[in-house]
PDB file of C-alpha atoms and ligand atoms in Angstrom:
ATOM      1  CA  MET A 792     -13.244  26.891 -31.440  1.00 93.00           C
ATOM      2  CA  THR A 793     -13.103  24.343 -34.247  1.00 97.00           C
ATOM      3  CA  HIS A 794     -13.327  25.520 -37.902  1.00 98.00           C
ATOM      4  CA  ARG A 795     -14.519  23.065 -40.562  1.00 98.00           C
ATOM      5  CA  GLY A 796     -13.572  23.249 -44.248  1.00 98.00           C
ATOM      6  CA  ARG A 797     -13.236  21.406 -47.475  1.00 98.00           C
ATOM      7  CA  CYS A 798     -12.100  21.367 -50.922  1.00 98.00           C
ATOM      8  CA  HIS A 799     -14.694  22.203 -53.700  1.00 98.00           C
ATOM      9  CA  CYS A 800     -16.069  18.710 -54.292  1.00 98.00           C
ATOM     10  CA  GLY A 801     -15.652  17.646 -50.519  1.00 97.00           C
ATOM     11  CA  SER A 802     -13.226  14.783 -51.077  1.00 98.00           C
ATOM     12  CA  LEU A 803     -10.774  16.608 -48.772  1.00 98.00           C
ATOM     13  CA  ALA A 804     -12.215  18.000 -45.581  1.00 98.00           C
ATOM     14  CA  PHE A 805     -10.526  19.191 -42.417  1.00 98.00           C
ATOM     15  CA  GLU A 806     -11.115  20.581 -38.936  1.00 98.00           C
ATOM     16  CA  LEU A 807      -8.846  23.283 -37.559  1.00 98.00           C
ATOM     17  CA  ASP A 808      -8.672  24.144 -33.717  1.00 98.00           C
ATOM     18  CA  GLY A 809      -8.112  27.809 -32.689  1.00 96.00           C
ATOM     19  CA  GLU A 810      -9.112  31.323 -33.367  1.00 94.00           C
ATOM     20  CA  ILE A 811      -8.377  32.866 -36.769  1.00 94.00           C
ATOM     21  CA  ALA A 812      -7.834  36.590 -36.449  1.00 85.00           C
ATOM     22  CA  GLU A 813      -5.036  37.237 -38.810  1.00 93.00           C
ATOM     23  CA  VAL A 814      -4.254  35.611 -42.136  1.00 97.00           C
ATOM     24  CA  TYR A 815      -1.355  35.825 -44.562  1.00 96.00           C
ATOM     25  CA  ASP A 816      -1.346  36.767 -48.191  1.00 96.00           C
ATOM     26  CA  CYS A 817       2.006  35.405 -49.513  1.00 93.00           C
ATOM     27  CA  ASN A 818       3.792  36.525 -52.745  1.00 93.00           C
ATOM     28  CA  CYS A 819       5.875  33.355 -53.308  1.00 91.00           C
ATOM     29  CA  SER A 820       5.890  31.791 -56.685  1.00 92.00           C
ATOM     30  CA  MET A 821       3.122  29.371 -55.773  1.00 91.00           C
ATOM     31  CA  CYS A 822       0.816  31.504 -53.566  1.00 92.00           C
ATOM     32  CA  ARG A 823       0.691  34.314 -56.037  1.00 93.00           C
ATOM     33  CA  ARG A 824      -0.672  31.961 -58.579  1.00 94.00           C
ATOM     34  CA  ARG A 825      -2.958  30.033 -56.223  1.00 93.00           C
ATOM     35  CA  GLY A 826      -4.339  33.034 -54.411  1.00 92.00           C
ATOM     36  CA  GLY A 827      -5.070  31.446 -51.035  1.00 93.00           C
ATOM     37  CA  LEU A 828      -5.241  33.218 -47.702  1.00 96.00           C
ATOM     38  CA  LEU A 829      -3.208  31.317 -45.179  1.00 96.00           C
ATOM     39  CA  ALA A 830      -3.532  30.574 -41.430  1.00 96.00           C
ATOM     40  CA  PHE A 831      -0.721  28.786 -39.656  1.00 94.00           C
ATOM     41  CA  ALA A 832      -1.184  26.464 -36.714  1.00 95.00           C
ATOM     42  CA  PRO A 833       0.564  23.663 -34.800  1.00 95.00           C
ATOM     43  CA  ALA A 834       0.377  20.382 -36.690  1.00 96.00           C
ATOM     44  CA  ASP A 835      -1.994  18.721 -34.250  1.00 96.00           C
ATOM     45  CA  ALA A 836      -4.599  21.583 -34.553  1.00 97.00           C
ATOM     46  CA  LEU A 837      -5.305  20.316 -38.066  1.00 98.00           C
ATOM     47  CA  ARG A 838      -7.172  17.098 -38.603  1.00 98.00           C
ATOM     48  CA  GLU A 839      -7.989  15.693 -42.024  1.00 97.00           C
ATOM     49  CA  THR A 840     -11.495  14.348 -42.060  1.00 97.00           C
ATOM     50  CA  GLY A 841     -12.129  13.728 -45.771  1.00 96.00           C
ATOM     51  CA  THR A 842     -12.256  10.419 -47.532  1.00 96.00           C
ATOM     52  CA  GLY A 843     -10.563  11.532 -50.741  1.00 95.00           C
ATOM     53  CA  GLU A 844      -6.995  11.063 -52.014  1.00 93.00           C
ATOM     54  CA  ALA A 845      -4.740  14.023 -51.510  1.00 96.00           C
ATOM     55  CA  GLY A 846      -2.170  14.850 -54.020  1.00 97.00           C
ATOM     56  CA  THR A 847       1.097  16.406 -52.775  1.00 96.00           C
ATOM     57  CA  TYR A 848       3.234  19.100 -54.344  1.00 95.00           C
ATOM     58  CA  ARG A 849       6.663  20.133 -53.198  1.00 93.00           C
ATOM     59  CA  PHE A 850       8.978  22.799 -54.439  1.00 89.00           C
ATOM     60  CA  ASN A 851      11.936  24.908 -53.496  1.00 85.00           C
ATOM     61  CA  ALA A 852      13.478  23.301 -50.331  1.00 82.00           C
ATOM     62  CA  HIS A 853      10.759  20.656 -50.254  1.00 82.00           C
ATOM     63  CA  ARG A 854      10.108  21.319 -46.566  1.00 85.00           C
ATOM     64  CA  ILE A 855       6.242  21.754 -47.096  1.00 90.00           C
ATOM     65  CA  ASP A 856       3.791  19.195 -48.315  1.00 95.00           C
ATOM     66  CA  HIS A 857       1.223  21.160 -50.247  1.00 96.00           C
ATOM     67  CA  HIS A 858      -1.853  19.019 -50.337  1.00 97.00           C
ATOM     68  CA  PHE A 859      -4.537  19.280 -53.053  1.00 97.00           C
ATOM     69  CA  CYS A 860      -7.622  17.416 -54.050  1.00 98.00           C
ATOM     70  CA  THR A 861      -6.992  15.124 -57.032  1.00 97.00           C
ATOM     71  CA  VAL A 862     -10.613  15.516 -58.107  1.00 97.00           C
ATOM     72  CA  CYS A 863     -11.305  19.241 -58.058  1.00 98.00           C
ATOM     73  CA  GLY A 864      -7.810  20.659 -57.729  1.00 97.00           C
ATOM     74  CA  ILE A 865      -8.434  22.842 -54.750  1.00 97.00           C
ATOM     75  CA  ALA A 866      -5.584  23.049 -52.163  1.00 97.00           C
ATOM     76  CA  PRO A 867      -7.089  23.324 -48.649  1.00 98.00           C
ATOM     77  CA  TYR A 868      -4.069  22.692 -46.460  1.00 97.00           C
ATOM     78  CA  SER A 869      -0.355  22.120 -46.156  1.00 97.00           C
ATOM     79  CA  ARG A 870       1.932  20.505 -43.637  1.00 97.00           C
ATOM     80  CA  GLY A 871       5.599  21.154 -42.922  1.00 95.00           C
ATOM     81  CA  THR A 872       7.982  22.336 -40.309  1.00 91.00           C
ATOM     82  CA  GLY A 873       8.279  25.758 -38.921  1.00 83.00           C
ATOM     83  CA  PRO A 874      11.462  27.931 -38.663  1.00 81.00           C
ATOM     84  CA  ASP A 875      12.331  26.099 -35.318  1.00 88.00           C
ATOM     85  CA  GLY A 876      11.809  22.677 -36.788  1.00 89.00           C
ATOM     86  CA  SER A 877       8.476  22.033 -35.113  1.00 93.00           C
ATOM     87  CA  PRO A 878       5.667  20.403 -37.134  1.00 96.00           C
ATOM     88  CA  MET A 879       3.270  22.992 -38.592  1.00 95.00           C
ATOM     89  CA  ALA A 880       0.166  23.006 -40.492  1.00 97.00           C
ATOM     90  CA  CYS A 881      -1.157  25.759 -42.979  1.00 96.00           C
ATOM     91  CA  VAL A 882      -4.696  26.120 -44.002  1.00 97.00           C
ATOM     92  CA  ASN A 883      -6.245  28.125 -46.898  1.00 97.00           C
ATOM     93  CA  VAL A 884      -8.934  29.869 -44.896  1.00 98.00           C
ATOM     94  CA  ARG A 885     -10.927  30.452 -48.153  1.00 97.00           C
ATOM     95  CA  CYS A 886     -11.828  26.736 -47.781  1.00 98.00           C
ATOM     96  CA  ILE A 887     -13.304  27.179 -44.303  1.00 98.00           C
ATOM     97  CA  ASP A 888     -17.179  27.070 -44.299  1.00 96.00           C
ATOM     98  CA  GLY A 889     -18.829  30.102 -43.080  1.00 95.00           C
ATOM     99  CA  LEU A 890     -15.837  32.155 -42.218  1.00 95.00           C
ATOM    100  CA  ASP A 891     -16.389  35.789 -43.001  1.00 94.00           C
ATOM    101  CA  LEU A 892     -13.265  36.771 -44.915  1.00 94.00           C
ATOM    102  CA  ALA A 893     -14.175  40.501 -44.699  1.00 94.00           C
ATOM    103  CA  LEU A 894     -13.579  40.415 -40.984  1.00 93.00           C
ATOM    104  CA  LEU A 895     -10.041  39.077 -41.082  1.00 95.00           C
ATOM    105  CA  LYS A 896      -6.868  41.148 -40.874  1.00 96.00           C
ATOM    106  CA  ILE A 897      -4.828  40.291 -44.005  1.00 96.00           C
ATOM    107  CA  VAL A 898      -1.032  40.568 -43.472  1.00 96.00           C
ATOM    108  CA  GLN A 899       1.195  40.579 -46.663  1.00 95.00           C
ATOM    109  CA  ILE A 900       4.119  38.275 -46.235  1.00 91.00           C
ATOM    110  CA  ASP A 901       7.205  38.263 -48.563  1.00 90.00           C
ATOM    111  CA  GLY A 902       7.490  34.560 -49.138  1.00 86.00           C
ATOM    112  CA  ALA A 903       9.322  35.284 -52.436  1.00 85.00           C
ATOM    113  CA  SER A 904      12.353  36.388 -50.433  1.00 85.00           C
ATOM    114  CA  PHE A 905      12.458  33.507 -47.924  1.00 72.00           C
TER     115      PHE A 905
HETATM  116 ZN1   ZN B 441     -12.036  18.149 -54.230  1.00 57.97          ZN
END
């Protein structure tokens, strides 16, 4: 199935292919502040469909491009490489329209120790 989501103002929008059963709550220095719930996917499962300008934030090893809306500040998705070097996408599932967050299994990940 294809999930559709967007930032708060709609400048950034996306489509994500695949089932979402399990999401990650990360304790790294950024995620603990941002408070997103993350789903990881192969890079080509994520398509940016918005018309707005995305800002990009990088930190630590600079391996992940954390994209955010330059209008409303919401960060719907990131792109980077997985542990094996393959291109990966990461979506904040809180930005997906109509997804019932209460039905998801939330897994804590220790990003602070990576
Ligand atoms: Zn926005």
